[in-house]
Every structure is written in structure tokens, then in C-alpha cells.
Coordinates of C-alpha atoms in Angstrom, one line a residue:
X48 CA 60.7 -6.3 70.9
X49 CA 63.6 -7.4 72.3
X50 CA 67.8 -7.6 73.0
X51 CA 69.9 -9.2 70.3
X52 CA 71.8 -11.1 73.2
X53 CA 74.3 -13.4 71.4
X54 CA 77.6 -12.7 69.3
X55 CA 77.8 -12.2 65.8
X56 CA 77.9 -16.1 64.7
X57 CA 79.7 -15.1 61.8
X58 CA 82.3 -12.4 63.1
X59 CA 85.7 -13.9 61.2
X60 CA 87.6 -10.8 61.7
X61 CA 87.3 -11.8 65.6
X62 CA 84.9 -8.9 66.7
X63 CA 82.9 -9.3 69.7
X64 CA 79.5 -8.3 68.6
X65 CA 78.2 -6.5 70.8
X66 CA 74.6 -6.4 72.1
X67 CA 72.3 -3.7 71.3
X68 CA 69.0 -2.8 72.0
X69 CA 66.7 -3.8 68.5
X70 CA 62.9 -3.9 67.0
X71 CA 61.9 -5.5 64.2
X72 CA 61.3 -2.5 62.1
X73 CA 64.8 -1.7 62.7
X74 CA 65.8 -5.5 61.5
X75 CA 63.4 -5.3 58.5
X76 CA 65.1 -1.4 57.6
X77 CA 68.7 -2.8 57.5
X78 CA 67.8 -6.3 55.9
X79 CA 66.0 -3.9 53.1
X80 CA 68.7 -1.4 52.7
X81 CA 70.9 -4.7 52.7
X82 CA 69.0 -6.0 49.8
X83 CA 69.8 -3.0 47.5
X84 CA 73.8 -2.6 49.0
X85 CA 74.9 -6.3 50.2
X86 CA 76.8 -6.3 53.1
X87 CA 74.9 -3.3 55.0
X88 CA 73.3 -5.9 58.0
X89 CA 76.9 -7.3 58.3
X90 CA 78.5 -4.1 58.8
X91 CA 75.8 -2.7 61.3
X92 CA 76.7 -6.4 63.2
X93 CA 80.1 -5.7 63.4
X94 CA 81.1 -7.9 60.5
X95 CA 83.3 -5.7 59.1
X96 CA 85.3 -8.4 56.9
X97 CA 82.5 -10.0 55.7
X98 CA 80.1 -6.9 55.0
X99 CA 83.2 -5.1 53.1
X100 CA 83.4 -8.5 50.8
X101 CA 80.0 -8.5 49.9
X102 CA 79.7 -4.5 49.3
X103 CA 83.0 -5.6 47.0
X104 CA 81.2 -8.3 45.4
X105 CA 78.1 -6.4 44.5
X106 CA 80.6 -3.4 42.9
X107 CA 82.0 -5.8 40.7
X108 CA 79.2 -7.4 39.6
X109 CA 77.4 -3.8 39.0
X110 CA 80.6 -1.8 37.4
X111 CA 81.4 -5.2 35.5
X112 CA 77.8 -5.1 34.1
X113 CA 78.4 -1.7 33.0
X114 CA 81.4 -1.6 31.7
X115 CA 80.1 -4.4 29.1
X116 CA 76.9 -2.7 28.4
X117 CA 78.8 0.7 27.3
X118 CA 82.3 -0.4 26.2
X119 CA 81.1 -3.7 24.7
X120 CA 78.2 -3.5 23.0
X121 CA 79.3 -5.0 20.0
X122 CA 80.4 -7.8 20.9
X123 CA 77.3 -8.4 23.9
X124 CA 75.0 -8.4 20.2
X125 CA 77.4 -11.1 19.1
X126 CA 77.5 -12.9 22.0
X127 CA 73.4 -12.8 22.3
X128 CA 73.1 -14.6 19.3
X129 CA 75.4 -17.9 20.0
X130 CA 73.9 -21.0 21.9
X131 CA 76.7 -21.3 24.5
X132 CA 77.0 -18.2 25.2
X133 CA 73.3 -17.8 26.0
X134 CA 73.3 -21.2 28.4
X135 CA 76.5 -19.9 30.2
X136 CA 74.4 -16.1 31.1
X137 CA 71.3 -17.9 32.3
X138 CA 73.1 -20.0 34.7
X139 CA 74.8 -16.6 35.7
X140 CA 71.5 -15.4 36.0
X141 CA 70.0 -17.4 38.0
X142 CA 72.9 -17.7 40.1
X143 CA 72.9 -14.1 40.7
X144 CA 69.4 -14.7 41.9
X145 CA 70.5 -17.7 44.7
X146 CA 73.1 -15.3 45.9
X147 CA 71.4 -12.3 46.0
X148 CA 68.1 -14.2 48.2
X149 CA 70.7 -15.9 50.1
X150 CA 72.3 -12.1 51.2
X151 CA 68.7 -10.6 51.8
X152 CA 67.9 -14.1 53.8
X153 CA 71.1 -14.1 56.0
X154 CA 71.0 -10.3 56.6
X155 CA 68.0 -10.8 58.0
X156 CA 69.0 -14.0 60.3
X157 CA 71.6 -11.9 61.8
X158 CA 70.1 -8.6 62.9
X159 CA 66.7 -10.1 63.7
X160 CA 65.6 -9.5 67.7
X161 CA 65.6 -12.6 70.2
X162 CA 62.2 -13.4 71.5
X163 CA 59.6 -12.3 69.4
X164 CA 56.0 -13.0 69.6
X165 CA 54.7 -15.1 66.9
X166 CA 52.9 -12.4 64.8
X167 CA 56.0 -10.2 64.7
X168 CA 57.9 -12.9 63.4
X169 CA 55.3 -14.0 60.7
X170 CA 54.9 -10.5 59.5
X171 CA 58.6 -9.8 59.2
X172 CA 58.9 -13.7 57.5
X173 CA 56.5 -12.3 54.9
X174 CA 58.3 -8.8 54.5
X175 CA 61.5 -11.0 53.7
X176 CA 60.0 -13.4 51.5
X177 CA 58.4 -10.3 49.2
X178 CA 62.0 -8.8 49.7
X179 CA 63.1 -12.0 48.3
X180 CA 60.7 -12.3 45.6
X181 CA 61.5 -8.7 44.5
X182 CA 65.1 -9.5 44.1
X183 CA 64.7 -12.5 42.0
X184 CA 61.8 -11.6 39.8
X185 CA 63.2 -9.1 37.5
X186 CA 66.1 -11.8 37.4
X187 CA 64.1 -14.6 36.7
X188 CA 62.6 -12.9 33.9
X189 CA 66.0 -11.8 32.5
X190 CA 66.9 -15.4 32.2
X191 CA 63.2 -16.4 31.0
X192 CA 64.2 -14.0 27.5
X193 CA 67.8 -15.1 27.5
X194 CA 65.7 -18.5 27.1
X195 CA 63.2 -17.6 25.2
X196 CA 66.2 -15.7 22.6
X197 CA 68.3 -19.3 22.9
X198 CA 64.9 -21.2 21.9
X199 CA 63.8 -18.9 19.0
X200 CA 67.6 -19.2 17.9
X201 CA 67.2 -22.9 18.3
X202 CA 64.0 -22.7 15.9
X203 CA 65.0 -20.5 13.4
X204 CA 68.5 -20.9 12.3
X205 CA 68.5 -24.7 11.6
X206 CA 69.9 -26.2 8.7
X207 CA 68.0 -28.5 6.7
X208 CA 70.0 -31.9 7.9
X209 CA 70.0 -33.7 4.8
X210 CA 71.9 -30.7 3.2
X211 CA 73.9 -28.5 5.7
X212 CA 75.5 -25.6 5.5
X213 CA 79.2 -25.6 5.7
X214 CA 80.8 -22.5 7.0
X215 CA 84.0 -22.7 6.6
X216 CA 85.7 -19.8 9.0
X217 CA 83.8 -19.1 11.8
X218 CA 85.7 -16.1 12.6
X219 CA 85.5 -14.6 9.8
X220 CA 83.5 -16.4 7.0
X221 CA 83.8 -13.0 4.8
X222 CA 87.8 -12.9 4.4
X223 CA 87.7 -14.4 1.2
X224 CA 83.9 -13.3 -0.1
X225 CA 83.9 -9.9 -1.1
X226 CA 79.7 -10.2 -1.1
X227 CA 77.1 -12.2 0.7
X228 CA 73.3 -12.8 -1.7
X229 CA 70.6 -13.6 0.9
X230 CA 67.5 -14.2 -0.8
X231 CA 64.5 -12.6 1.2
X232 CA 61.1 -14.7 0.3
X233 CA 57.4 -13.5 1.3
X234 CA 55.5 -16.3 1.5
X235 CA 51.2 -16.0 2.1
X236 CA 50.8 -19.6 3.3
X237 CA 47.9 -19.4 6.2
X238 CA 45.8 -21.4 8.0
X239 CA 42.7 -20.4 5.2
X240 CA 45.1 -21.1 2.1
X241 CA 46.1 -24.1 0.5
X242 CA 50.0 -24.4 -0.1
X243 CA 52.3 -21.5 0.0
X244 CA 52.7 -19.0 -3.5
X245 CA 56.3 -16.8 -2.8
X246 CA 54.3 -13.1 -3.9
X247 CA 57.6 -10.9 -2.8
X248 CA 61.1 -12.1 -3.8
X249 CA 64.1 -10.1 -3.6
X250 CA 68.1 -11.2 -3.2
X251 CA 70.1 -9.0 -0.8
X252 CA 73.5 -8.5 -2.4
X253 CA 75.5 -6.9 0.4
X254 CA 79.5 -5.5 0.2
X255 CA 80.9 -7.7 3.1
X256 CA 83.4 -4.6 3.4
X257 CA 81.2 -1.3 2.9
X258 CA 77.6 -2.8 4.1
X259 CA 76.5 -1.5 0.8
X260 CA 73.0 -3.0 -0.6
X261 CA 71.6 -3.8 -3.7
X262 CA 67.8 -5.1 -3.6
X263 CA 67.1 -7.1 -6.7
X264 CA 63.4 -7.8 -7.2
X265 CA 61.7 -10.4 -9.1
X266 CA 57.8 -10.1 -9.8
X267 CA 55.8 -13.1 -8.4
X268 CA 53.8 -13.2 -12.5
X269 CA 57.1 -13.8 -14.2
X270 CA 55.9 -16.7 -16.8
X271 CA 57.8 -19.0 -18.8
X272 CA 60.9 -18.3 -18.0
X273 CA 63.8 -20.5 -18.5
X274 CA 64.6 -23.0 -15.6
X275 CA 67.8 -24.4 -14.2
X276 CA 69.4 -26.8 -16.7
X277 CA 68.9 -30.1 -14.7
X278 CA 64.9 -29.1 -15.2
X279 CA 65.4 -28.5 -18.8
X280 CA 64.0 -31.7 -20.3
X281 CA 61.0 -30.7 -18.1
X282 CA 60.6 -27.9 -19.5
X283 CA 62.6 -27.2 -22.7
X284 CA 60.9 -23.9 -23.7
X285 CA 60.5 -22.5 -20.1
X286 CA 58.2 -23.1 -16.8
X287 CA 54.9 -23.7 -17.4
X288 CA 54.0 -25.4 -14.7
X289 CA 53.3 -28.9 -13.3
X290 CA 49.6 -29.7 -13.7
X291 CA 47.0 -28.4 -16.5
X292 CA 45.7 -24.8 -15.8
X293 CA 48.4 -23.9 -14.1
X294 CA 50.0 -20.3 -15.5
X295 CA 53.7 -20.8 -15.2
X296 CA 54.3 -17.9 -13.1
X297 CA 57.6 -18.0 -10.7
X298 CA 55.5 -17.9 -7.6
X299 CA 54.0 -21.4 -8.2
X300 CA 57.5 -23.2 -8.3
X301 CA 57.9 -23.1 -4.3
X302 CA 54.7 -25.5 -3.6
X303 CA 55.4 -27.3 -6.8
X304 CA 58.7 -28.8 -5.3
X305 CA 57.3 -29.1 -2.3
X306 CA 54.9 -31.3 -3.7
X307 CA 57.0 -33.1 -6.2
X308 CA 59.9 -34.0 -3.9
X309 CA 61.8 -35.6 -7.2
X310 CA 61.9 -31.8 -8.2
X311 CA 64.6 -31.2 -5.0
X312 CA 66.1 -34.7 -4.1
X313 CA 67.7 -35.0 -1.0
X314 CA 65.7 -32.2 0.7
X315 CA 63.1 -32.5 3.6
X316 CA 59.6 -31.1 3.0
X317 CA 59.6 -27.6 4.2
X318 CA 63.1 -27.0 2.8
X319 CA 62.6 -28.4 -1.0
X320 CA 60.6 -25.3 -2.2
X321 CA 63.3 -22.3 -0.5
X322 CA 65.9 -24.5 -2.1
X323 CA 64.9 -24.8 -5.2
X324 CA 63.4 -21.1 -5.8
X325 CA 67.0 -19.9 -4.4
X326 CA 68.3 -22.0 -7.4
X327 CA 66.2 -21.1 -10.2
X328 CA 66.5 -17.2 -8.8
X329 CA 70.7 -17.8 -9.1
X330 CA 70.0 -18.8 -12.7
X331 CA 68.1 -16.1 -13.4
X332 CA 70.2 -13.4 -12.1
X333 CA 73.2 -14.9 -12.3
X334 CA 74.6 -14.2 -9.5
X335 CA 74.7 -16.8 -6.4
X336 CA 72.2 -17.5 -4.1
X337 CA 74.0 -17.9 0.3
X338 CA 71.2 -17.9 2.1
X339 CA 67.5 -17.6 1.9
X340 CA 64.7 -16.0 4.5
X341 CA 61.1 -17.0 4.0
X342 CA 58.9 -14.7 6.3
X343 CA 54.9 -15.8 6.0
X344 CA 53.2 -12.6 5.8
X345 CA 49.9 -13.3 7.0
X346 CA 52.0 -13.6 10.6
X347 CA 54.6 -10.7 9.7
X348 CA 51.8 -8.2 10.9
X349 CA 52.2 -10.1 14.3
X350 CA 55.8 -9.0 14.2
X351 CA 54.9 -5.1 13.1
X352 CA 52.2 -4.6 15.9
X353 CA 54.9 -6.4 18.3
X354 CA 57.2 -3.1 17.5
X355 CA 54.4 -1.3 18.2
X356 CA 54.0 -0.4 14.0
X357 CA 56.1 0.9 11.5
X358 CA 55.9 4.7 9.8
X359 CA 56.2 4.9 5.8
X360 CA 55.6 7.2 3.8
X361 CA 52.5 6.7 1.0
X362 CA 52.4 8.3 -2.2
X363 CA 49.1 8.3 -3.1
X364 CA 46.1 6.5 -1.4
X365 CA 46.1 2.4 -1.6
X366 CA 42.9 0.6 -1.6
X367 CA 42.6 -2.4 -0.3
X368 CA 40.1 -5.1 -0.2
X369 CA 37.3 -5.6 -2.4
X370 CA 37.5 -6.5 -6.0
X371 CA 41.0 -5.8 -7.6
X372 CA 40.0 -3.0 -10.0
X373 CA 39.3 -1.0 -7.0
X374 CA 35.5 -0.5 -7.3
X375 CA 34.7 -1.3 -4.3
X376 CA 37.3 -1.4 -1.6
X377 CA 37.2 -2.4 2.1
X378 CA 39.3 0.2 3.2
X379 CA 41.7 2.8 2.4
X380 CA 45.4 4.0 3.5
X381 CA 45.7 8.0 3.2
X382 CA 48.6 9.2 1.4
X383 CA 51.3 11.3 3.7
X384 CA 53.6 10.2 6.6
X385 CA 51.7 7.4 8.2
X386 CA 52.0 5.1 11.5
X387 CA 50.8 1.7 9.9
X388 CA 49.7 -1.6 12.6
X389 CA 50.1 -4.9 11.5
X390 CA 47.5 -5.3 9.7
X391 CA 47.8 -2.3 7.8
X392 CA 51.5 -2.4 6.7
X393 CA 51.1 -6.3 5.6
X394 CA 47.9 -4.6 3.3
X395 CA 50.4 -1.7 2.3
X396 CA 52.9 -4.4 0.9
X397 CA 50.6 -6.7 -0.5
X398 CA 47.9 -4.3 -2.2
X399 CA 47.6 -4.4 -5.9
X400 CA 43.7 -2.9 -6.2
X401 CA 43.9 -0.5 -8.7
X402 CA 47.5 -0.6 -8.9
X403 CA 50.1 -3.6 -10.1
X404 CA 52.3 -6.5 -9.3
X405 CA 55.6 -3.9 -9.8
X406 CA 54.1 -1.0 -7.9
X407 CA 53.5 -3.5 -4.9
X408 CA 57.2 -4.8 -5.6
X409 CA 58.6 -1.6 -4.9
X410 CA 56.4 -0.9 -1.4
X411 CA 57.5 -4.0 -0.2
X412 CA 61.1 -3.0 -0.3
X413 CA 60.4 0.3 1.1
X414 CA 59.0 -1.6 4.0
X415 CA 61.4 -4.0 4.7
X416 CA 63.8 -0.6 4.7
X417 CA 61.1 1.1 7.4
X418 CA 60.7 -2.0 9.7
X419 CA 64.8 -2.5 9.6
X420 CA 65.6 1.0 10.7
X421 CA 62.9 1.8 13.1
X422 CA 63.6 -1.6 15.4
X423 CA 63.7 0.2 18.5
X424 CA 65.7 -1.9 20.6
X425 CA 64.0 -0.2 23.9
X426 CA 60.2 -1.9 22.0
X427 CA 62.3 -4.8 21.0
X428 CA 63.1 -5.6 25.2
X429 CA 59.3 -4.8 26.2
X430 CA 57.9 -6.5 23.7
X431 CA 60.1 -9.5 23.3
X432 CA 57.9 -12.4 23.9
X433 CA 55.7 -11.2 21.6
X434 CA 58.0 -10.7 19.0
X435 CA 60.0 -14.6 19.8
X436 CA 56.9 -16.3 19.6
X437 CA 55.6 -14.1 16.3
X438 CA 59.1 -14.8 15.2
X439 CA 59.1 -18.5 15.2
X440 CA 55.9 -18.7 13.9
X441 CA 56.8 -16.1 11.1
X442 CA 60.3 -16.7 9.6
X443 CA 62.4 -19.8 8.5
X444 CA 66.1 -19.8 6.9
X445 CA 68.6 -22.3 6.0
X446 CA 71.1 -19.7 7.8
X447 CA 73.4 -21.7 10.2
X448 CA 73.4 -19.8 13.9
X449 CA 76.9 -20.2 13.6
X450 CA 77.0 -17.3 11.0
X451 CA 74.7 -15.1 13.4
X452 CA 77.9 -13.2 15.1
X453 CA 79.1 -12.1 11.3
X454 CA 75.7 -11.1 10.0
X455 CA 75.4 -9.5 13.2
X456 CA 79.4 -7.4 12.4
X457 CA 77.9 -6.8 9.2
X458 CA 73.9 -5.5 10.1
X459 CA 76.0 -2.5 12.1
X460 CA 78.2 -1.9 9.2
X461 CA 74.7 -1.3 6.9
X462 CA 73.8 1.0 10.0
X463 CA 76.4 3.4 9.3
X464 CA 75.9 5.1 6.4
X465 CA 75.2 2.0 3.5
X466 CA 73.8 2.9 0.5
X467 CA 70.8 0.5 -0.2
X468 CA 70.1 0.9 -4.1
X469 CA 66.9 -1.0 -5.7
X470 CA 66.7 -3.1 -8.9
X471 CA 63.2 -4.5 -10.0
X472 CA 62.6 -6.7 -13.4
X473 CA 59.7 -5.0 -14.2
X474 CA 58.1 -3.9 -17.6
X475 CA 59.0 -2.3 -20.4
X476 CA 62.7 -2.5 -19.0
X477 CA 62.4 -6.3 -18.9
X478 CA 60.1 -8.7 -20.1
X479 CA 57.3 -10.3 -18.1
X480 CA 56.6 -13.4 -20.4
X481 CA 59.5 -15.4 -21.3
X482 CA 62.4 -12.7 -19.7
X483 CA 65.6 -12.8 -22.0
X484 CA 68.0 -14.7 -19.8
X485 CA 71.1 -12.7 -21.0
X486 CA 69.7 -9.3 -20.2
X487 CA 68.6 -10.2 -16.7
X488 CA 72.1 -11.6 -15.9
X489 CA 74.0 -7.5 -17.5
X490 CA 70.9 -5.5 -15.3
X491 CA 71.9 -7.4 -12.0
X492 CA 75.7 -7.5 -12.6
X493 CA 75.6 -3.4 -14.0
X494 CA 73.9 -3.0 -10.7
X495 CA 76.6 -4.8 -8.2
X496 CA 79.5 -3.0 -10.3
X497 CA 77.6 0.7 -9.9
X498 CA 77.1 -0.5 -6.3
X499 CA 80.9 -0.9 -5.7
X500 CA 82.0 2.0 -7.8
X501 CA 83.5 4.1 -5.4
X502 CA 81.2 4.1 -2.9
X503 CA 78.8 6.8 -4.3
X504 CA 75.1 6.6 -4.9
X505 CA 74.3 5.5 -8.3
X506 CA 72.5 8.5 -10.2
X507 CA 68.6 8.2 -10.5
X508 CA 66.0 10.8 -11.3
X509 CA 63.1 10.0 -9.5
X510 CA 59.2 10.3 -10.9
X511 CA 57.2 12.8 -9.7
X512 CA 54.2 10.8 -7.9
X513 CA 51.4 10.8 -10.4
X514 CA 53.1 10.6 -13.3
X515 CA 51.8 9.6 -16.5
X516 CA 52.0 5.7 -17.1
X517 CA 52.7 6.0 -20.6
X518 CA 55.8 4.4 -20.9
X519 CA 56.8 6.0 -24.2
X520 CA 56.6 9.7 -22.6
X521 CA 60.0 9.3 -20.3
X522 CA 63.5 9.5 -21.7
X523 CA 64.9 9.5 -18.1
X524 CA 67.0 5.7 -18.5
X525 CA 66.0 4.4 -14.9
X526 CA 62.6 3.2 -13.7
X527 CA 60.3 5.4 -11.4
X528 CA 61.1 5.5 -7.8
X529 CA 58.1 6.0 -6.4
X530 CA 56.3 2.8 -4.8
X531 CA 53.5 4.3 -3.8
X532 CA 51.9 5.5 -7.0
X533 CA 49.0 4.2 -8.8
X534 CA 51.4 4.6 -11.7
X535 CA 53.3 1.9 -13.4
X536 CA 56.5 1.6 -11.9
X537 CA 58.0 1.6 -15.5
X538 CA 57.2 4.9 -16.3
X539 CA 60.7 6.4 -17.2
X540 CA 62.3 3.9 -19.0
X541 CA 64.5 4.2 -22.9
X542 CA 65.1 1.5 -25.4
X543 CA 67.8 -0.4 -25.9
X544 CA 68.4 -0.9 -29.3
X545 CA 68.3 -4.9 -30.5
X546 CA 68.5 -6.1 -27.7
X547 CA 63.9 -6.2 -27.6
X548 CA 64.7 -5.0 -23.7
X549 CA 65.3 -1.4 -22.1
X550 CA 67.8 -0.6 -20.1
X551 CA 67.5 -0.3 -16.2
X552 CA 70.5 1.1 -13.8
X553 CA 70.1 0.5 -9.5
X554 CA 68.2 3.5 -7.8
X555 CA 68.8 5.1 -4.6
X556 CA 66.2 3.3 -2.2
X557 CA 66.2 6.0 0.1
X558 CA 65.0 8.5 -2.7
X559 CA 62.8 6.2 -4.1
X560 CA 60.5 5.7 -1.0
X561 CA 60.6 9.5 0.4

């Protein structure tokens, strides 16, 4: 198709270039093989200098990527979660992708034949242009998620600016804080619903130094219970709500402040009710209250089907739909090992037909247990636009980004062998109406201290599945592990003399949910 006829107009090592005979197909098979090893045109050209620098170049940039994705993983899932960092990789991204179209471009300028027809040269135009477009897609997508991670970042893990967070250290905000409380809210607020009632509330309390976990779980019905002290001449003798007919039940106080702004001064709407449930949940417990994470769980079933489901194990068969006492349910999850969709795992944690409040407590926890372990992070990569935009639309926190890095440190130091242990406020062990302050505060602190004794799991005996709900016909001092039974999660419990309570130690969350 023609002579290359003129010297290499880039020869800087002061090489002649000399002319060779050339087709197209031979242009178009060393501008290829020069888009997956730079330099490869340059060196067939006689370019030596050049062609070894950008064969250099694209060895760095390779072994460079390499070497951080297997001797610095750590600190890449670090890095992934802070703003700058993020901006700084997609402009390296997308400057990757200038460079890399600018070597496919100019490998093919240089080895091109002189005098071709006008159809050859359209042809091989289009082959380099699809050359090009194949270098920079996968790349322009890369730095689309990096983008899309920055953005849901951006979204999520904003403070509430009329009361930020302060973190302190940076660094190492856990130096002096032996434990971190994140409270974990499930809220059902939909398109189809009126206001938002918090059904699933549980505080994280996490050993910044073993990972270790202890779930404490409060049940959505606890009524009339005692409220923070600035709400006290409010309500002297406990919650009962803020409008006639309403039940006093701890899942109504989240709308109620965000209604009644006066109830959370100084907060924006959207922030009053986390804030103030975080409070009255501290009081309760008595222990303090860092951070919260409300997840609405009408869209957390986007986020399941987004990992492509979650497997749990099910006791006993859950009905679900249909009038509560069962009679005549929509559907129906099996009991045994099951793969559950969306749909079905948000129904798994938020059944009660036939069942209770406290047996659905203690599925919930199993699932959030499930979903954190089996986050592949190979379905996490394929399916992360699904999972941003489910994400954003799913999850709120007053978490600042800044502490993303150390939660980060201390998610992989849960991964490696944590013990997660369980407490629920559930009856006989505690009361439902009017809970005894004093007793609630010795369960949850018993629970941290046998969570920190020497590392070991606290002893439970858990329930055979099916057993009798009779709470008078267990001795065994711990409440049944098993969140899938139709049984009342209270079945093993013993009294506790005077005190109008029973006694309740931390079980072993991995035992109790099979």
C-alpha cells in the first residue's frame, strides 16, 4: 500500500530510520500490539530511546499498581473512603486514559504507509479510534465509580451543620476510647407511609482494641419508659406520647421530634429524631451513644438483591403477609439454609405473623451478621452502581467521613476472629411496660464487662428450636438463642429475687443464629 519514505520524525537517540517496505495491516498489527505494550511502534521505527521509555513507563505504572493492590491493601480501603484521596485517583485516572490514547494515536502516526487511498485510510482511522475507545473505556468507568464512591461518601457521611461532630485525633481517634457505641436504627419510612416509626434498634458496642461486639437490642413496643431528664416535666411518669391515642411505645419518639422541633433544639429536620432516640437510648442503657446509622428498610432490600442476596439460616417456617395471627398468610419462608432476595430477607427481619416483636429482634441481628460477612467484594465491584445509588437512598448517619479510615482499621479487626455476643430487653428478663431503669443500665454494663473478660465467649446454652414458650419451664439463666422460632425468645430465663426482673447474660451470636 505503499513505502514509509521519510525518517523517523521523532528519532532523539539520532537513528536514521530507515525505510521499509509497509501495508496497513502491518501498521494497524504494531499500533495494536503497541496499545497493550507502549513503545512497540517506536521500537519497530527505530526509536529505541523513546520506545524503551514508554515500555519503562507502562512497567511502572503496572508493577506500581500491583504492588499496592497486594502489599497495601489496607491502607487502599482507607484511602477509598477519604474525599481527597478519591479526587487525586480520578484525575490519575483519567490521565492515564490521555496518555494511554495519546501512545495508541502516535504509534499509529509513525508506522502508518505514505500514500494511501482514501478508503484504507478511513478504515484504519476507524480501527484506531475503536483501539482508542477500548483503551479508555474500562478507564473511564474506573473513574465513573471512584466518582460515584466520592459522591455517595459526600451524601452519606455528613454531619448535621448545626451540631457537628468533633473528632478530635484524626489519626487515631481510639487512643484514648477503649470502646466506640454506634447505634444502628431500622427505620420503615416509604413512599406509602406517613412518618418514619424506628421498628429495629440496636447499639453496637465495639472493643476499639479486640473488635469484640456486643449487640444490645431494644424492642420497638417498649412503653412508658422513663425519658431523658430535660423531658421529665413532659413526662414525669414515663413516655406516653405527644398527641391522644398514641401508645407510648419507643418507636414513636423518632417522628415525634421530628415533628415537634422544640423536642431537639438546634437540630435540622431529618437529624432531630436520630438525635434524640440516640439520647433517650444512652439513658436507658446507660452507656454512651457515638454515632448512629438509620438504614430505611423498605430500600435495604435494594441493597440485598444489589449483592446478589444474603443466605441465613431459618429455624422454623416465617409467615408473612396477611393478618398477624397467621391465618392467612401471603407467603411463606421454609425453614433450613436459605438464599433470601431483597424482598424476602427485608420480610425475614420484619415478620412478626404468628410470632413476636423479640423473636423478630433477634432475626434482625442475625441478618445484619449474614449481610456483613457475606459482602463479597468481587459482587460489591459488579454491582456498585446499584449498590451507591440504593445506598444513598437507604442509609443516613451523623458519622463524620473523616472517621471512615478508623472504622475502616477497626471493620478488619472484627473480621478476624471478633466475638459478636447478643443482648435483647425482652420479656420475662426485662420489663416491657415501664422497664426498671436501674436493671437495664447492670444487664448492658454485665454484658460489656463479660465481653472484655479475657477475650472468651461468654457461656450460653442455646434453646432447642421449638421449645416450649412457657417461661417458667427453663432454669437455663440466659434467653433462647434461637431467632427463628415461633417461640418466645424468653423461653429460658430464672428470677432474680427482689429485684421484679430476671437476669439476662450476652449470648454468643454466632450460636444463636446457626
Amino acid at each position: 500500500m505503499g513505502r514509509v519514505g521519510s525518517p523517523p520524525d521523532d528519532d532523539v537517540d539520532g537513528e536514521s530510520g530507515d525505510e521499509r517496505e509497509g501495508s496497513v495491516w502491518h501498521a494497524l498489527g504494531l499500533t495494536i500490539a503497541s496499545a497493550v505494550v507502549w513503545g512497540v511502534a517506536h521500537l519497530a521505527t527505530g526509536r529505541r530511546i523513546v520506545g524503551s521509555l514508554l515500555m519503562a513507563l507502562l512497567a511502572l505504572v503496572i508493577g506500581g499498581a500491583v504492588i499496592v493492590v497486594l502489599d497495601f491493601r489496607d491502607e487502599l480501603k482507607q484511602i477509598a473512603v477519604q474525599s481527597d484521596w478519591l479526587a487525586g485517583i480520578i484525575g490519575g485516572i483519567l490521565l492515564l486514559a490521555l496518555v494511554w490514547s495519546a501512545v495508541v494515536v502516535r504509534s499509529y502516526v509513525i508506522v502508518r504507509p505514505n500514500g494511501m487511498s482514501v478508503v484504507p485510510r478511513v478504515l484504519a482511522g476507524g480501527v484506531v479510534v475503536v483501539l482508542v475507545i477500548g483503551v479508555c473505556t474500562p478507564l473511564v468507568w474506573a473513574a465513573r465509580d471512584t466518582y460515584t464512591l466520592r459522591d455517595t461518601i459526600h451524601t452519606i457521611f455528613r454531619a448535621d451543620q448545626a451540631k457537628p461532630p468533633v473528632v478530635k485525633n484524626v489519626a487515631d481517634p481510639w487512643k484514648d476510647k477503649p470502646r466506640v457505641n454506634i447505634l444502628l436504627l431500622g427505620g420503615d419510612g416509604a413512599d406509602d407511609r406517613v412518618g418514619v416509626r424506628t421498628d429495629s434498634m440496636t447499639v453496637a458496642s465495639i472493643d476499639t482494641h479486640t473488635g469484640d461486639t456486643v449487640l444490645i437490642s431494644l424492642p420497638r413496643n417498649l412503653q412508658y419508659f422513663p425519658v431523658i431528664p430535660r423531658l421529665r416535666k413532659r413526662w414525669p411518669s414515663g413516655f406516653t406520647g405527644v398527641s391522644a391515642g398514641d401508645e407510648g411505645l419507643l418507636n414513636e419518639l423518632f417522628q415525634d421530634a421530628e415533628d415537634d422541633k422544640s423536642m431537639m433544639p438546634g437540630y435540622d429536620k431529618g437529624r432531630r429524631g436520630p438525635a434524640l432516640v440516640s439520647e433517650e437510648i444512652s439513658y436507658l442503657i446507660g452507656q454512651p451513644i457515638d454515632y448512629y446509622v438509620l438504614v430505611n428498610l423498605f430500600g435495604f432490600a435494594d441493597i440485598v438483591d444489589a449483592m446478589g442476596g444474603v443466605k441465613v439460616h431459618i429455624a422454623s417456617d416465617i409467615l408473612y403477609g396477611g393478618p398477624e395471627d397467621g391465618s392467612a398468610p401471603t407467603g411463606v419462608l421454609k425453614a433450613g439454609n436459605r438464599k433470601l432476595n431483597g424482598k424476602q430477607a427485608l420480610w425475614f427481619g420484619r415478620s412478626r405473623t404468628s410470632s413476636s416483636d423479640f423473636v423478630r429482634m433477634g432475626r434482625q441481628k442475625c441478618l445484619m451478621k449474614d449481610i456483613a460477612e457475606q459482602a463479597d467484594p468481587q459482587r460489591v465491584l459488579t454491582s456498585f452502581q446499584k449498590l451507591a445509588k440504593a445506598a444513598k437512598k437507604t442509609i443516613s448517619t451523623d458519622i463524620p467521613a473523616e472517621m471512615l479510615p478508623a472504622l475502616i482499621r477497626l471493620s478488619e479487626t472484627m473480621k478476624h476472629g471478633a466475638q459478636v455476643t447478643s443482648l435483647m430487653y425482652v420479656p420475662p428478663q426485662f420489663q416491657n411496660v415501664r422497664p426498671d431503669l436501674r436493671v437495664m443500665h447492670q444487664a448492658a454494663a454485665r454484658a460489656i464487662a463479660e465481653s472484655e473478660d479475657s477475650g472468651s465467649t461468654p457461656s450460653a446454652t442455646p434453646v432447642t428450636p421449638g421449645a416450649t414458650a412457657d417461661p417458667s419451664a427453663s432454669t437455663d439463666p440466659s434467653p433462647s438463642t434461637d431467632p427463628g422460632t415461633s417461640a418466645d425468645p424468653s423461653t429460658s430465663a430464672s428470677a432474680s429475687k427482689g429485684s421484679g426482673q430476671h437476669k439476662s447474660k450476652a449470648v454468643s451470636l454466632t450460636t444463636a443464629c446457626g
